[in-house]
Tab-separated table of C-alpha atoms and ligand atoms in Angstrom:
chain	number	residue	atom	x	y	z
A	7	MET	CA	-1.803	-75.484	-68.125
A	8	PRO	CA	-2.625	-73.607	-64.872
A	9	ARG	CA	0.293	-72.151	-62.985
A	10	GLN	CA	1.336	-73.461	-59.506
A	11	ILE	CA	1.865	-70.567	-57.223
A	12	LEU	CA	2.858	-70.628	-53.673
A	13	HIS	CA	2.389	-67.663	-51.246
A	14	ILE	CA	4.515	-68.398	-48.172
A	15	ASP	CA	4.158	-66.275	-44.923
A	16	LEU	CA	5.963	-66.833	-41.656
A	17	ASP	CA	3.609	-66.983	-38.535
A	18	ALA	CA	3.771	-64.107	-35.901
A	19	PHE	CA	7.332	-63.471	-37.517
A	20	PHE	CA	9.245	-61.100	-35.109
A	21	VAL	CA	7.925	-62.947	-31.971
A	22	SER	CA	8.675	-66.393	-33.434
A	23	VAL	CA	12.237	-65.381	-34.011
A	24	GLU	CA	12.385	-64.298	-30.232
A	25	GLN	CA	10.830	-67.544	-29.335
A	26	ALA	CA	13.076	-69.658	-31.338
A	27	LEU	CA	16.018	-67.904	-29.779
A	28	ASN	CA	14.650	-67.995	-26.096
A	29	PRO	CA	12.777	-71.222	-25.229
A	30	GLU	CA	11.300	-69.576	-22.044
A	31	LEU	CA	9.076	-67.285	-24.332
A	32	ARG	CA	7.465	-70.330	-26.066
A	33	GLY	CA	3.822	-70.941	-25.708
A	34	LYS	CA	3.263	-67.525	-23.931
A	35	PRO	CA	1.610	-64.284	-24.878
A	36	VAL	CA	4.613	-62.225	-26.192
A	37	VAL	CA	4.563	-58.965	-27.985
A	38	VAL	CA	7.234	-57.157	-29.932
A	39	GLY	CA	6.803	-53.424	-30.185
A	40	GLY	CA	8.819	-50.221	-30.236
A	41	HIS	CA	8.626	-47.302	-27.643
A	42	GLN	CA	7.811	-49.605	-24.611
A	43	ASP	CA	7.290	-46.781	-22.548
A	44	SER	CA	4.376	-44.636	-23.839
A	45	ARG	CA	3.347	-44.174	-27.398
A	46	GLY	CA	4.569	-47.102	-29.253
A	47	VAL	CA	2.516	-49.769	-31.071
A	48	VAL	CA	2.378	-53.571	-31.301
A	49	ALA	CA	4.440	-54.794	-34.193
A	50	CYS	CA	3.893	-58.390	-33.675
A	51	ALA	CA	1.931	-60.443	-31.145
A	52	SER	CA	2.145	-63.992	-30.651
A	53	TYR	CA	-0.848	-66.404	-31.295
A	54	GLU	CA	-1.263	-66.815	-27.563
A	55	ALA	CA	-1.413	-62.957	-27.082
A	56	ARG	CA	-3.855	-62.689	-30.131
A	57	ALA	CA	-6.309	-64.943	-28.108
A	58	PHE	CA	-6.673	-61.776	-25.773
A	59	GLY	CA	-7.394	-59.539	-28.793
A	60	LEU	CA	-3.907	-58.271	-29.135
A	61	ARG	CA	-3.245	-57.025	-32.797
A	62	ALA	CA	-0.418	-55.367	-34.796
A	63	ALA	CA	-0.705	-51.684	-34.662
A	64	MET	CA	-2.439	-51.541	-31.491
A	65	PRO	CA	-1.071	-48.975	-28.864
A	66	ILE	CA	1.204	-50.828	-26.369
A	67	ILE	CA	-0.920	-49.310	-23.504
A	68	THR	CA	-4.088	-50.900	-24.875
A	69	ALA	CA	-2.266	-54.298	-25.227
A	70	GLN	CA	-0.923	-54.060	-21.421
A	71	ARG	CA	-4.590	-53.467	-20.424
A	72	LEU	CA	-6.031	-56.516	-22.395
A	73	CYS	CA	-3.164	-58.693	-21.438
A	74	PRO	CA	-1.252	-57.752	-18.481
A	75	GLN	CA	0.585	-61.026	-18.195
A	76	ALA	CA	2.157	-60.600	-21.803
A	77	ILE	CA	5.715	-60.406	-22.141
A	78	PHE	CA	6.984	-57.129	-23.953
A	79	ILE	CA	10.047	-56.972	-25.912
A	80	SER	CA	11.408	-53.962	-27.859
A	81	GLY	CA	12.841	-56.189	-30.545
A	82	ASN	CA	15.942	-56.511	-32.588
A	83	PHE	CA	15.459	-55.705	-36.309
A	84	ALA	CA	18.986	-56.699	-37.345
A	85	THR	CA	18.271	-60.200	-36.100
A	86	TYR	CA	14.879	-60.375	-38.051
A	87	ARG	CA	16.605	-59.276	-41.172
A	88	GLU	CA	19.014	-62.072	-40.803
A	89	TYR	CA	16.354	-64.546	-40.356
A	90	SER	CA	14.431	-63.086	-43.266
A	91	ALA	CA	17.674	-63.555	-45.521
A	92	ARG	CA	18.025	-67.162	-44.426
A	93	PHE	CA	14.286	-67.860	-45.189
A	94	MET	CA	14.467	-66.278	-48.770
A	95	HIS	CA	17.550	-68.484	-49.307
A	96	ILE	CA	15.486	-71.661	-48.521
A	97	LEU	CA	12.817	-70.528	-50.889
A	98	ALA	CA	15.329	-69.664	-53.628
A	99	ASP	CA	16.423	-73.181	-53.410
A	100	PHE	CA	13.102	-74.451	-54.858
A	101	SER	CA	12.687	-72.095	-57.878
A	102	PRO	CA	14.424	-69.291	-59.413
A	103	ASP	CA	10.932	-67.508	-59.912
A	104	MET	CA	10.845	-65.950	-56.476
A	105	GLU	CA	9.275	-62.484	-55.288
A	106	PRO	CA	9.793	-61.424	-51.743
A	107	GLY	CA	6.865	-59.411	-50.611
A	108	GLY	CA	8.357	-58.203	-47.304
A	109	LEU	CA	10.637	-59.526	-44.609
A	110	ASP	CA	8.645	-62.627	-43.807
A	111	GLU	CA	6.655	-63.481	-47.050
A	112	ALA	CA	7.221	-64.464	-50.679
A	113	TYR	CA	5.587	-65.935	-53.703
A	114	LEU	CA	7.217	-68.859	-55.526
A	115	ASP	CA	6.238	-70.252	-59.000
A	116	LEU	CA	6.706	-74.076	-59.044
A	117	THR	CA	4.840	-74.617	-62.288
A	118	GLY	CA	6.629	-77.363	-64.186
A	119	PHE	CA	8.571	-78.586	-61.212
A	120	GLU	CA	6.474	-81.662	-60.543
A	121	PRO	CA	8.889	-84.149	-62.214
A	122	LEU	CA	11.650	-82.941	-59.735
A	123	TYR	CA	9.675	-82.367	-56.553
A	124	GLY	CA	6.418	-84.465	-57.047
A	125	PRO	CA	2.980	-82.851	-56.394
A	126	VAL	CA	3.156	-79.195	-55.555
A	127	ARG	CA	1.662	-80.168	-52.087
A	128	ASP	CA	4.569	-82.279	-51.214
A	129	ALA	CA	6.982	-79.508	-52.307
A	130	SER	CA	5.072	-77.148	-50.000
A	131	LEU	CA	5.434	-79.665	-47.111
A	132	ARG	CA	9.117	-79.866	-47.679
A	133	ILE	CA	9.438	-76.029	-47.542
A	134	LYS	CA	7.661	-76.095	-44.364
A	135	ALA	CA	9.811	-78.840	-42.684
A	136	ARG	CA	13.030	-77.064	-43.669
A	137	VAL	CA	11.925	-73.591	-42.469
A	138	LYS	CA	10.963	-75.518	-39.181
A	139	SER	CA	14.341	-77.318	-38.900
A	140	GLU	CA	16.628	-74.679	-40.033
A	141	LEU	CA	15.117	-71.471	-38.595
A	142	GLY	CA	12.746	-72.847	-35.749
A	143	LEU	CA	9.822	-71.064	-37.373
A	144	THR	CA	6.583	-72.060	-38.703
A	145	ALA	CA	5.254	-70.901	-42.198
A	146	SER	CA	1.907	-70.998	-43.677
A	147	ILE	CA	1.410	-71.541	-47.347
A	148	GLY	CA	-1.287	-71.064	-50.011
A	149	ILE	CA	-1.138	-72.781	-53.281
A	150	ALA	CA	-3.260	-71.728	-56.273
A	151	SER	CA	-3.062	-70.741	-59.978
A	152	ALA	CA	-2.898	-66.899	-59.185
A	153	LYS	CA	-0.996	-64.882	-56.913
A	154	VAL	CA	-4.019	-63.128	-55.221
A	155	VAL	CA	-5.724	-66.505	-54.420
A	156	ALA	CA	-2.419	-68.013	-53.023
A	157	LYS	CA	-2.156	-65.108	-50.865
A	158	VAL	CA	-5.818	-65.386	-49.359
A	159	ALA	CA	-5.262	-69.129	-48.934
A	160	SER	CA	-1.988	-68.674	-46.776
A	161	ASP	CA	-3.621	-66.096	-44.647
A	162	LEU	CA	-6.739	-68.241	-44.134
A	163	SER	CA	-4.631	-71.387	-43.183
A	164	LYS	CA	-2.731	-69.565	-40.529
A	165	PRO	CA	-1.015	-70.448	-38.262
A	166	ASP	CA	1.230	-73.453	-39.422
A	167	GLY	CA	-1.128	-74.196	-42.214
A	168	LEU	CA	-1.340	-75.216	-45.952
A	169	ILE	CA	-4.342	-74.664	-48.250
A	170	GLU	CA	-4.338	-75.989	-51.724
A	171	VAL	CA	-6.990	-74.388	-54.091
A	172	ALA	CA	-7.490	-76.717	-57.232
A	173	PRO	CA	-7.457	-75.153	-60.668
A	174	GLY	CA	-11.012	-74.128	-61.482
A	175	GLU	CA	-12.096	-73.789	-57.852
A	176	GLU	CA	-10.680	-70.324	-57.367
A	177	LYS	CA	-13.845	-68.319	-57.445
A	178	ALA	CA	-15.791	-70.861	-55.239
A	179	PHE	CA	-13.031	-70.787	-52.629
A	180	LEU	CA	-13.163	-66.975	-52.476
A	181	SER	CA	-16.791	-66.429	-52.628
A	182	PRO	CA	-18.083	-66.955	-48.922
A	183	LEU	CA	-15.104	-65.031	-47.442
A	184	PRO	CA	-15.631	-61.542	-46.061
A	185	VAL	CA	-14.464	-58.833	-48.559
A	186	LYS	CA	-11.592	-57.698	-46.037
A	187	ARG	CA	-9.667	-61.053	-46.898
A	188	LEU	CA	-9.080	-59.765	-50.342
A	189	PRO	CA	-5.759	-57.880	-50.862
A	190	GLY	CA	-6.427	-54.326	-51.706
A	191	VAL	CA	-9.634	-53.952	-49.910
A	192	GLY	CA	-8.879	-51.728	-46.991
A	193	PRO	CA	-11.261	-50.344	-44.201
A	194	LYS	CA	-12.430	-47.325	-46.565
A	195	ILE	CA	-13.341	-49.772	-49.435
A	196	GLN	CA	-14.931	-52.101	-46.931
A	197	GLN	CA	-17.072	-49.386	-45.575
A	198	THR	CA	-18.202	-48.188	-49.026
A	199	LEU	CA	-19.150	-51.741	-50.108
A	200	LYS	CA	-20.979	-52.288	-46.726
A	201	ARG	CA	-23.222	-49.298	-47.652
A	202	PHE	CA	-24.190	-50.991	-50.746
A	203	GLY	CA	-24.868	-54.227	-48.506
A	204	ILE	CA	-21.694	-56.046	-50.101
A	205	THR	CA	-20.000	-58.043	-47.448
A	206	THR	CA	-18.620	-61.208	-49.153
A	207	ILE	CA	-16.070	-61.557	-51.846
A	208	GLY	CA	-18.664	-63.514	-53.873
A	209	GLN	CA	-21.065	-60.683	-53.864
A	210	LEU	CA	-18.240	-58.362	-54.734
A	211	ALA	CA	-17.583	-60.491	-57.773
A	212	GLU	CA	-21.082	-60.203	-59.049
A	213	LEU	CA	-21.153	-56.372	-59.089
A	214	PRO	CA	-21.114	-54.670	-62.606
A	215	VAL	CA	-17.750	-53.340	-63.727
A	216	PRO	CA	-18.962	-49.837	-64.380
A	217	PHE	CA	-20.172	-49.566	-60.796
A	218	MET	CA	-16.729	-50.570	-59.373
A	219	LYS	CA	-15.080	-48.065	-61.685
A	220	LYS	CA	-17.436	-45.274	-60.757
A	221	ASN	CA	-16.846	-45.792	-57.012
A	222	PHE	CA	-13.216	-46.890	-56.858
A	223	GLY	CA	-11.559	-45.685	-60.104
A	224	VAL	CA	-9.350	-48.052	-62.099
A	225	TYR	CA	-8.397	-49.767	-58.758
A	226	GLY	CA	-12.045	-50.812	-58.596
A	227	GLU	CA	-11.644	-52.993	-61.751
A	228	VAL	CA	-8.502	-54.640	-60.222
A	229	ILE	CA	-10.213	-55.534	-57.151
A	230	HIS	CA	-13.268	-56.942	-59.084
A	231	GLN	CA	-10.949	-59.281	-60.968
A	232	TYR	CA	-9.320	-60.273	-57.859
A	233	ALA	CA	-12.801	-61.107	-56.361
A	234	SER	CA	-13.066	-63.763	-59.238
A	235	GLY	CA	-9.510	-65.141	-58.544
A	236	ILE	CA	-8.217	-63.445	-61.611
A	237	ASP	CA	-4.745	-62.248	-61.385
A	238	GLU	CA	-2.500	-62.597	-64.377
A	239	SER	CA	0.563	-60.956	-62.742
A	240	LYS	CA	3.826	-63.019	-62.781
A	241	VAL	CA	5.966	-63.953	-59.911
A	242	GLU	CA	9.120	-61.838	-60.304
A	243	MET	CA	11.780	-60.041	-58.389
A	244	PRO	CA	10.676	-56.436	-57.722
A	245	GLY	CA	12.441	-53.776	-59.687
A	246	PRO	CA	14.708	-51.177	-58.401
A	247	VAL	CA	13.670	-49.096	-55.359
A	248	LYS	CA	10.977	-46.472	-56.284
A	249	SER	CA	11.083	-44.387	-53.182
A	250	ILE	CA	12.895	-43.922	-49.970
A	251	SER	CA	11.161	-42.654	-46.843
A	252	ARG	CA	11.432	-42.072	-43.074
A	253	GLU	CA	8.916	-41.224	-40.465
A	254	MET	CA	8.740	-40.712	-36.795
A	255	THR	CA	6.145	-40.588	-34.208
A	256	LEU	CA	7.081	-37.490	-31.849
A	257	ALA	CA	7.301	-37.889	-28.137
A	258	GLU	CA	4.382	-35.486	-27.829
A	259	ASP	CA	1.897	-33.897	-30.227
A	260	THR	CA	3.396	-30.645	-30.933
A	261	LEU	CA	3.051	-27.341	-33.147
A	262	ASP	CA	6.685	-26.204	-32.135
A	263	LEU	CA	7.880	-25.256	-35.498
A	264	ARG	CA	11.566	-25.405	-34.384
A	265	LEU	CA	11.205	-28.954	-33.129
A	266	LEU	CA	9.275	-30.093	-36.356
A	267	LYS	CA	11.849	-28.653	-38.567
A	268	ALA	CA	14.660	-30.167	-36.575
A	269	THR	CA	13.001	-33.594	-36.720
A	270	LEU	CA	12.329	-33.175	-40.540
A	271	ARG	CA	16.094	-32.223	-40.918
A	272	TYR	CA	17.119	-35.450	-39.068
A	273	LEU	CA	14.727	-37.676	-41.294
A	274	THR	CA	15.989	-35.871	-44.306
A	275	GLU	CA	19.633	-36.594	-43.495
A	276	ARG	CA	18.705	-40.444	-43.155
A	277	VAL	CA	16.754	-40.322	-46.482
A	278	GLY	CA	19.669	-38.386	-48.133
A	279	ALA	CA	22.057	-40.964	-46.953
A	280	ASP	CA	20.031	-43.825	-48.314
A	281	LEU	CA	19.682	-41.942	-51.612
A	282	ARG	CA	23.424	-41.385	-51.903
A	283	LYS	CA	24.258	-44.944	-50.999
A	284	GLN	CA	22.023	-46.013	-53.831
A	285	GLY	CA	23.671	-43.608	-56.289
A	286	LYS	CA	20.309	-42.010	-57.003
A	287	GLN	CA	18.946	-38.608	-57.117
A	288	ALA	CA	15.300	-37.618	-56.443
A	289	ARG	CA	12.886	-35.375	-58.477
A	290	CYS	CA	9.904	-35.457	-56.185
A	291	VAL	CA	9.734	-34.628	-52.356
A	292	THR	CA	6.640	-35.619	-50.258
A	293	LEU	CA	5.958	-34.586	-46.767
A	294	LYS	CA	3.577	-36.697	-44.531
A	295	LEU	CA	1.881	-35.261	-41.479
A	296	ARG	CA	-0.273	-37.009	-39.116
A	297	TYR	CA	-2.226	-34.555	-36.842
A	298	ALA	CA	-3.025	-35.428	-33.063
A	299	ASP	CA	-6.558	-36.497	-34.272
A	300	PHE	CA	-5.082	-38.927	-36.674
A	301	GLU	CA	-5.898	-37.142	-39.788
A	302	THR	CA	-3.128	-37.713	-42.141
A	303	ILE	CA	-2.036	-35.701	-45.214
A	304	THR	CA	0.671	-35.807	-47.844
A	305	ARG	CA	2.013	-32.827	-49.808
A	306	SER	CA	4.192	-33.256	-52.794
A	307	GLN	CA	6.616	-31.089	-54.742
A	308	THR	CA	8.494	-31.815	-57.944
A	309	MET	CA	11.920	-30.149	-58.390
A	310	LYS	CA	13.231	-28.648	-61.540
A	311	THR	CA	16.502	-30.659	-61.277
A	312	PRO	CA	16.815	-34.019	-59.376
A	313	SER	CA	18.913	-33.775	-56.244
A	314	GLU	CA	20.492	-36.018	-53.488
A	315	VAL	CA	21.678	-33.036	-51.427
A	316	ASP	CA	20.290	-32.951	-47.884
A	317	GLN	CA	19.777	-29.239	-48.011
A	318	VAL	CA	17.637	-29.188	-51.282
A	319	ILE	CA	15.535	-32.013	-50.168
A	320	PHE	CA	15.162	-30.358	-46.551
A	321	ASP	CA	14.217	-26.926	-48.242
A	322	ALA	CA	11.559	-28.595	-50.146
A	323	GLY	CA	10.286	-30.435	-47.130
A	324	VAL	CA	10.175	-27.201	-45.048
A	325	ASN	CA	8.266	-25.419	-47.764
A	326	LEU	CA	5.689	-28.076	-47.861
A	327	LEU	CA	5.452	-28.187	-43.840
A	328	GLU	CA	4.911	-24.509	-43.707
A	329	LYS	CA	2.218	-24.479	-46.391
A	330	ALA	CA	0.617	-27.630	-44.683
A	331	LEU	CA	0.531	-25.826	-41.281
A	332	ALA	CA	-0.838	-22.607	-42.783
A	333	GLN	CA	-3.692	-24.766	-44.225
A	334	ARG	CA	-4.343	-26.512	-40.919
A	335	ARG	CA	-2.788	-25.344	-37.648
A	336	PHE	CA	-3.191	-28.328	-35.384
A	337	PRO	CA	-0.769	-30.271	-33.122
A	338	VAL	CA	1.173	-32.950	-35.143
A	339	ARG	CA	1.767	-36.366	-34.034
A	340	LEU	CA	3.916	-37.797	-36.762
A	341	ILE	CA	6.119	-36.433	-39.482
A	342	GLY	CA	7.724	-38.096	-42.434
A	343	ILE	CA	9.490	-37.349	-45.561
A	344	ARG	CA	9.704	-39.315	-48.890
A	345	VAL	CA	11.635	-38.940	-52.033
A	346	SER	CA	10.619	-40.442	-55.295
A	347	ASN	CA	10.860	-40.210	-59.084
A	348	LEU	CA	14.424	-41.377	-58.547
A	349	GLU	CA	16.952	-41.195	-61.176
A	350	SER	CA	20.437	-42.675	-61.554
A	351	GLU	CA	22.989	-39.931	-60.560
A	352	ALA	CA	24.518	-38.439	-63.772
A	353	ARG	CA	26.363	-35.160	-63.398
A	354	GLN	CA	27.914	-32.942	-65.891
A	355	LEU	CA	31.586	-31.779	-65.490
A	356	ASP	CA	31.091	-28.276	-66.072
A	357	MET	CA	28.944	-28.054	-62.766
A	358	LEU	CA	31.784	-29.231	-60.555
A	359	ASP	CA	32.182	-26.179	-58.515
A	360	ASN	CA	28.742	-24.673	-58.235
A	361	SER	CA	27.314	-24.541	-54.561
A	362	ALA	CA	25.070	-27.614	-55.112
A	363	GLN	CA	28.132	-29.583	-56.196
A	364	ARG	CA	29.975	-28.572	-53.104
A	365	LEU	CA	27.015	-29.523	-51.042
A	366	ALA	CA	26.742	-32.884	-52.549
A	367	HIS	CA	30.656	-33.370	-51.703
A	368	LEU	CA	30.105	-32.448	-48.195
A	369	ASN	CA	27.346	-34.850	-47.792
A	370	LYS	CA	29.605	-37.590	-49.161
A	371	ALA	CA	32.288	-36.716	-46.545
A	372	ILE	CA	29.561	-36.728	-43.804
A	373	ASP	CA	28.314	-40.085	-44.999
A	374	LYS	CA	31.761	-41.616	-44.922
A	375	ILE	CA	32.230	-40.547	-41.354
A	376	ARG	CA	28.887	-41.810	-40.260
A	377	ARG	CA	29.379	-45.096	-41.812
A	378	LYS	CA	32.435	-45.503	-39.799
A	379	TYR	CA	31.459	-44.211	-36.475
A	380	GLY	CA	27.677	-44.352	-36.494
A	381	PHE	CA	24.960	-41.997	-37.665
A	382	ARG	CA	25.182	-39.705	-34.580
A	383	ALA	CA	28.858	-39.215	-34.864
A	384	ILE	CA	27.927	-35.990	-36.691
A	385	GLU	CA	25.009	-33.970	-35.684
A	386	THR	CA	24.219	-31.114	-38.125
A	387	GLY	CA	23.183	-27.719	-36.433
A	388	ARG	CA	19.798	-27.976	-37.858
A	389	THR	CA	19.028	-31.119	-35.762
A	390	LEU	CA	20.389	-29.727	-32.492
A	391	PRO	CA	16.927	-28.808	-30.990
A	392	LEU	CA	16.417	-32.635	-30.887
A	393	ARG	CA	19.391	-32.952	-28.565
A	394	GLU	CA	17.379	-30.736	-25.933
A	395	GLU	CA	14.321	-32.771	-26.608
A	396	PHE	CA	15.917	-36.234	-26.325
A	397	PRO	CA	19.060	-35.734	-24.148
A	398	SER	CA	19.657	-39.428	-23.546
A	399	ARG	CA	17.516	-41.269	-25.833
A	400	THR	CA	18.445	-42.167	-29.457
A	401	TYR	CA	15.766	-41.323	-32.109
A	402	ILE	CA	13.424	-44.191	-33.245
A	403	VAL	CA	13.192	-43.970	-36.996
A	404	GLU	CA	10.484	-46.085	-38.513
B	740	TTP	P1	2.810	-59.999	-41.083
B	740	TTP	O1	3.243	-61.182	-41.784
B	740	TTP	O2	1.711	-59.256	-41.250
B	740	TTP	O3	2.412	-60.599	-39.463
B	740	TTP	P2	2.959	-61.618	-38.445
B	740	TTP	O4	4.085	-62.465	-39.211
B	740	TTP	O5	3.556	-60.962	-37.339
B	740	TTP	O6	1.819	-62.502	-38.290
B	740	TTP	P3	1.050	-63.525	-39.098
B	740	TTP	O7	1.644	-63.501	-40.618
B	740	TTP	O8	1.160	-64.909	-38.624
B	740	TTP	O9	-0.457	-62.977	-39.314
B	740	TTP	O10	3.969	-59.121	-40.673
B	740	TTP	C1	5.458	-59.585	-40.542
B	740	TTP	C2	6.211	-58.857	-39.553
B	740	TTP	O11	6.155	-57.376	-39.800
B	740	TTP	C3	5.699	-58.768	-38.111
B	740	TTP	O12	6.147	-59.983	-37.310
B	740	TTP	C4	6.217	-57.437	-37.539
B	740	TTP	C5	6.144	-56.535	-38.842
B	740	TTP	N1	5.043	-55.580	-38.724
B	740	TTP	C6	5.321	-54.423	-38.162
B	740	TTP	O13	6.192	-54.049	-37.678
B	740	TTP	N2	4.042	-53.576	-38.079
B	740	TTP	C7	2.742	-53.935	-38.544
B	740	TTP	O14	1.787	-53.203	-38.434
B	740	TTP	C8	2.695	-55.269	-39.083
B	740	TTP	C9	1.309	-55.698	-39.711
B	740	TTP	C10	3.841	-55.939	-39.176
B	741	MG	MG1	3.629	-63.159	-41.160
């Protein structure tokens, strides 16, 4: 029996929350985005604003030029998180098989629920109605026998839409759509496919598997299956966190090592605090740099023993930073750090008084104070250059 999978995604989520809370914003071009002043990007544009060509990730400056009458809001992440939780609760009422895919989207498996809810389409309409009445938001829903097809269907139905792809029709539904509609097909793959004259999902599905493997590796095979509407993956709660990261766009492109290190230190302290909150230690540290010309690189280092200590992660990060800048000395636009290969904290008693252990205790004490008085209640010496750089502003961490 074919599965009945829903993909539900809220329309223009951040902006719609603002519009739900403030009726004056309804029906207008509205943008939520960070760093209003200069270097920020659009996080979310209302559909009215999209009519002017505004899109997520577009620089705010471009958005202002394209649509001067748009209303720009810096946004309130805590509110969006709260709406997200309420949205997920509504979905969880319908089926235990739910898989959140982000703040505003989730898969739901309703296979076998027909005796309870009637046809899956009716259940979907009830979900939309509850989201509308309880949150004041519109959701778009795709229904299909496979996750990938349900996702494409919900995207295509936006805004406030509903598309049901009948079992057996998956391939025909996908076939005429441009390849970029398929999850996993980013700009790079699109470009390569275009060079071979492939523009639709149907053409992609006809390509020989060895060709896909040769050009895109194992990932090529997955995309090829997706193109035929084949996706056996289950709807299930994601596993434990695999990595923790923080990154920050600098106020100005810079090669000032002192400032870069201070920023890296600050980001590391935030990552370290998360790591310790989860009771994890990391074995791998990855540095990310985006240069002023948008070239983006990552460099990783695996540590002999896993750690949750800021100083240890920072040392690895600095090492990677220095190596990266030795390879390419060019102004930096964005810097980020990620820890991965996480392991649960398990410490031997006989290590109790070595220096790493003392640092770990120190970090925990600092975490406690920060939880009580805010992250900037304590600034470590290594982040002090940031205070000169941002005397009155708080840092924006993505
Ligand atoms: P999306 O679901 O991708 O976008 P959306 O809900 O704004 O619009 P729609 O689904 O109708 O096309 O992302 C959900 C939220 O995530 C979005 O409201 C803002 C945030 N977001 C960013 O902060 N940066 C981004 O680049 C994107 C794409 C989204
Ligand atoms: Mg959305």
